[in-house]
mmCIF file of C-alpha atoms in Angstrom:
data_model
loop_
_atom_site.group_PDB
_atom_site.id
_atom_site.type_symbol
_atom_site.label_atom_id
_atom_site.label_comp_id
_atom_site.label_asym_id
_atom_site.label_seq_id
_atom_site.Cartn_x
_atom_site.Cartn_y
_atom_site.Cartn_z
ATOM 1 C CA UNK A 1 93.061 115.634 85.347
ATOM 2 C CA UNK A 2 96.197 115.346 87.478
ATOM 3 C CA UNK A 3 98.851 112.753 86.640
ATOM 4 C CA UNK A 4 101.952 112.042 88.715
ATOM 5 C CA UNK A 5 104.631 109.385 88.867
ATOM 6 C CA UNK A 6 107.370 108.098 91.131
ATOM 7 C CA UNK A 7 110.341 105.875 90.346
ATOM 8 C CA UNK A 8 112.635 103.791 92.529
ATOM 9 C CA UNK A 9 115.842 102.858 90.774
ATOM 10 C CA UNK A 10 118.292 100.031 91.441
ATOM 11 C CA UNK A 11 115.936 98.067 93.686
ATOM 12 C CA UNK A 12 117.570 94.744 94.561
ATOM 13 C CA UNK A 13 115.103 92.340 92.935
ATOM 14 C CA UNK A 14 114.406 91.031 89.464
ATOM 15 C CA UNK A 15 111.981 92.888 87.237
ATOM 16 C CA UNK A 16 109.954 89.701 86.761
ATOM 17 C CA UNK A 17 109.328 89.250 90.498
ATOM 18 C CA UNK A 18 108.382 92.912 90.893
ATOM 19 C CA UNK A 19 106.054 92.692 87.897
ATOM 20 C CA UNK A 20 104.019 89.957 89.559
ATOM 21 C CA UNK A 21 103.216 92.245 92.496
ATOM 22 C CA UNK A 22 102.656 95.298 90.292
ATOM 23 C CA UNK A 23 99.942 93.399 88.390
ATOM 24 C CA UNK A 24 97.970 93.184 91.640
ATOM 25 C CA UNK A 25 97.599 96.964 91.983
ATOM 26 C CA UNK A 26 97.308 98.103 88.353
ATOM 27 C CA UNK A 27 94.038 100.006 87.813
ATOM 28 C CA UNK A 28 93.005 100.037 91.481
ATOM 29 C CA UNK A 29 92.248 103.009 93.721
ATOM 30 C CA UNK A 30 95.284 104.078 95.736
ATOM 31 C CA UNK A 31 93.753 103.138 99.102
ATOM 32 C CA UNK A 32 92.845 99.663 97.861
ATOM 33 C CA UNK A 33 96.289 99.294 96.262
ATOM 34 C CA UNK A 34 98.046 100.191 99.533
ATOM 35 C CA UNK A 35 95.882 97.677 101.417
ATOM 36 C CA UNK A 36 96.679 95.016 98.819
ATOM 37 C CA UNK A 37 100.409 95.667 99.136
ATOM 38 C CA UNK A 38 100.235 95.577 102.928
ATOM 39 C CA UNK A 39 98.897 92.021 102.919
ATOM 40 C CA UNK A 40 100.905 90.688 99.979
ATOM 41 C CA UNK A 41 103.413 88.070 101.082
ATOM 42 C CA UNK A 42 106.283 89.179 98.859
ATOM 43 C CA UNK A 43 109.338 91.099 99.965
ATOM 44 C CA UNK A 44 109.148 93.577 97.113
ATOM 45 C CA UNK A 45 105.651 94.718 98.171
ATOM 46 C CA UNK A 46 107.140 97.038 100.795
ATOM 47 C CA UNK A 47 109.331 98.793 98.221
ATOM 48 C CA UNK A 48 106.387 99.146 95.812
ATOM 49 C CA UNK A 49 104.316 100.595 98.657
ATOM 50 C CA UNK A 50 106.972 103.274 99.211
ATOM 51 C CA UNK A 51 106.960 104.176 95.521
ATOM 52 C CA UNK A 52 103.153 104.347 95.489
ATOM 53 C CA UNK A 53 103.124 106.641 98.532
ATOM 54 C CA UNK A 54 105.676 108.869 96.809
ATOM 55 C CA UNK A 55 103.531 109.042 93.665
ATOM 56 C CA UNK A 56 100.503 110.013 95.786
ATOM 57 C CA UNK A 57 102.549 112.758 97.460
ATOM 58 C CA UNK A 58 103.719 114.005 94.064
ATOM 59 C CA UNK A 59 100.107 114.199 92.872
ATOM 60 C CA UNK A 60 98.916 116.101 95.940
ATOM 61 C CA UNK A 61 101.674 118.700 95.492
ATOM 62 C CA UNK A 62 100.827 119.388 91.858
ATOM 63 C CA UNK A 63 99.018 122.570 90.959
ATOM 64 C CA UNK A 64 95.377 121.939 90.113
ATOM 65 C CA UNK A 65 94.906 118.959 92.425
ATOM 66 C CA UNK A 66 91.345 118.769 93.767
ATOM 67 C CA UNK A 67 92.467 117.755 97.271
ATOM 68 C CA UNK A 68 90.606 114.436 97.265
ATOM 69 C CA UNK A 69 93.075 111.545 97.484
ATOM 70 C CA UNK A 70 90.202 109.046 97.130
ATOM 71 C CA UNK A 71 89.860 110.011 93.454
ATOM 72 C CA UNK A 72 93.424 108.875 92.649
ATOM 73 C CA UNK A 73 94.041 105.490 91.055
ATOM 74 C CA UNK A 74 97.055 103.572 89.751
ATOM 75 C CA UNK A 75 96.918 104.271 86.031
ATOM 76 C CA UNK A 76 100.149 102.446 85.149
ATOM 77 C CA UNK A 77 102.894 100.584 86.954
ATOM 78 C CA UNK A 78 105.818 98.615 85.589
ATOM 79 C CA UNK A 79 109.260 97.288 86.429
ATOM 80 C CA UNK A 80 112.176 97.717 84.043
ATOM 81 C CA UNK A 81 115.370 95.737 84.309
ATOM 82 C CA UNK A 82 118.325 97.544 85.855
ATOM 83 C CA UNK A 83 121.993 96.619 85.730
ATOM 84 C CA UNK A 84 123.002 93.194 86.999
ATOM 85 C CA UNK A 85 125.982 92.745 89.309
ATOM 86 C CA UNK A 86 128.101 89.758 88.272
ATOM 87 C CA UNK A 87 129.593 87.631 91.020
ATOM 88 C CA UNK A 88 131.551 84.376 90.990
ATOM 89 C CA UNK A 89 130.668 81.347 93.083
ATOM 90 C CA UNK A 90 133.274 78.619 93.524
ATOM 91 C CA UNK A 91 132.399 75.282 91.967
ATOM 92 C CA UNK A 92 133.976 71.815 92.216
ATOM 93 C CA UNK A 93 137.275 70.962 90.517
ATOM 94 C CA UNK A 94 138.540 74.547 90.316
ATOM 95 C CA UNK A 95 135.683 75.876 88.240
ATOM 96 C CA UNK A 96 133.437 78.855 88.966
ATOM 97 C CA UNK A 97 129.764 79.591 88.451
ATOM 98 C CA UNK A 98 128.545 83.052 87.552
ATOM 99 C CA UNK A 99 125.845 84.557 89.796
ATOM 100 C CA UNK A 100 123.762 87.478 88.518
ATOM 101 C CA UNK A 101 122.459 89.796 91.205
ATOM 102 C CA UNK A 102 119.667 91.568 89.355
ATOM 103 C CA UNK A 103 118.213 95.025 89.970
ATOM 104 C CA UNK A 104 115.024 96.684 88.770
ATOM 105 C CA UNK A 105 113.622 100.164 88.263
ATOM 106 C CA UNK A 106 110.057 100.429 89.651
ATOM 107 C CA UNK A 107 107.713 103.080 88.241
ATOM 108 C CA UNK A 108 104.169 103.874 89.414
ATOM 109 C CA UNK A 109 101.861 106.381 87.684
ATOM 110 C CA UNK A 110 98.774 107.711 89.471
ATOM 111 C CA UNK A 111 95.961 109.713 87.882
ATOM 112 C CA UNK A 112 92.871 111.462 89.105
ATOM 113 C CA UNK A 113 89.523 110.043 88.058
ATOM 114 C CA UNK A 114 87.332 112.606 86.313
ATOM 115 C CA UNK A 115 84.300 113.807 88.238
ATOM 116 C CA UNK A 116 81.006 112.283 87.229
ATOM 117 C CA UNK A 117 78.701 114.974 85.927
ATOM 118 C CA UNK A 118 75.080 114.308 86.775
ATOM 119 C CA UNK A 119 72.418 115.860 84.578
ATOM 120 C CA UNK A 120 69.913 117.951 86.502
ATOM 121 C CA UNK A 121 66.341 118.156 85.258
ATOM 122 C CA UNK A 122 63.625 115.864 84.015
ATOM 123 C CA UNK A 123 64.880 112.523 82.841
ATOM 124 C CA UNK A 124 62.669 111.824 79.856
ATOM 125 C CA UNK A 125 63.867 108.539 78.516
ATOM 126 C CA UNK A 126 63.146 108.689 74.799
ATOM 127 C CA UNK A 127 64.427 105.236 73.983
ATOM 128 C CA UNK A 128 61.691 102.786 73.050
ATOM 129 C CA UNK A 129 61.332 99.959 75.531
ATOM 130 C CA UNK A 130 61.816 96.433 74.325
ATOM 131 C CA UNK A 131 58.563 94.481 74.314
ATOM 132 C CA UNK A 132 58.417 91.757 76.939
ATOM 133 C CA UNK A 133 57.564 88.247 75.806
ATOM 134 C CA UNK A 134 55.028 86.215 77.682
ATOM 135 C CA UNK A 135 56.131 83.118 79.576
ATOM 136 C CA UNK A 136 54.012 80.903 77.338
ATOM 137 C CA UNK A 137 55.859 82.237 74.267
ATOM 138 C CA UNK A 138 59.204 81.533 75.911
ATOM 139 C CA UNK A 139 58.203 77.966 76.775
ATOM 140 C CA UNK A 140 56.798 77.239 73.326
ATOM 141 C CA UNK A 141 59.882 78.599 71.570
ATOM 142 C CA UNK A 142 62.146 76.406 73.705
ATOM 143 C CA UNK A 143 60.145 73.254 73.067
ATOM 144 C CA UNK A 144 60.005 73.925 69.331
ATOM 145 C CA UNK A 145 63.725 74.669 69.211
ATOM 146 C CA UNK A 146 64.657 71.073 68.631
ATOM 147 C CA UNK A 147 64.268 69.035 71.788
ATOM 148 C CA UNK A 148 63.830 65.495 70.499
ATOM 149 C CA UNK A 149 62.303 62.581 72.279
ATOM 150 C CA UNK A 150 64.297 59.432 71.952
ATOM 151 C CA UNK A 151 62.354 56.411 70.803
ATOM 152 C CA UNK A 152 63.281 53.114 72.431
ATOM 153 C CA UNK A 153 62.192 49.739 71.170
ATOM 154 C CA UNK A 154 60.727 47.357 73.671
ATOM 155 C CA UNK A 155 62.044 43.812 73.518
ATOM 156 C CA UNK A 156 59.344 41.217 72.915
#
């Protein structure tokens, strides 16, 4: 089973914002993940798409790859916090506010799904089948299960 990864470092976004988009593609097939990123209305989706394409390319270049990109899926993806640039914004009365310009490190892992092995030969199912209940038994068990009739007194 082939595993590959790609990382983009110092991407100019917060790790929290990138994590929201990464949750959308975690566990999906790579083609579906790329389509999801294409139509996601977040700016970071384009950067994540680049990292995902790089991870796919890394997997295809590994020795032992089957050659079928459709079997790849996003096994893990996460965003770690990078260094923050500190800037100063002027504030009233000679004061200053600190502005943090955050960065993130994006990592995407792709893996190859194992091939499904189909058994060839007679399929003798040796498990005993569960007996089917008749409809009358089902109805009688429901009515006996505790459905009460409410008794109302008539005013005379």
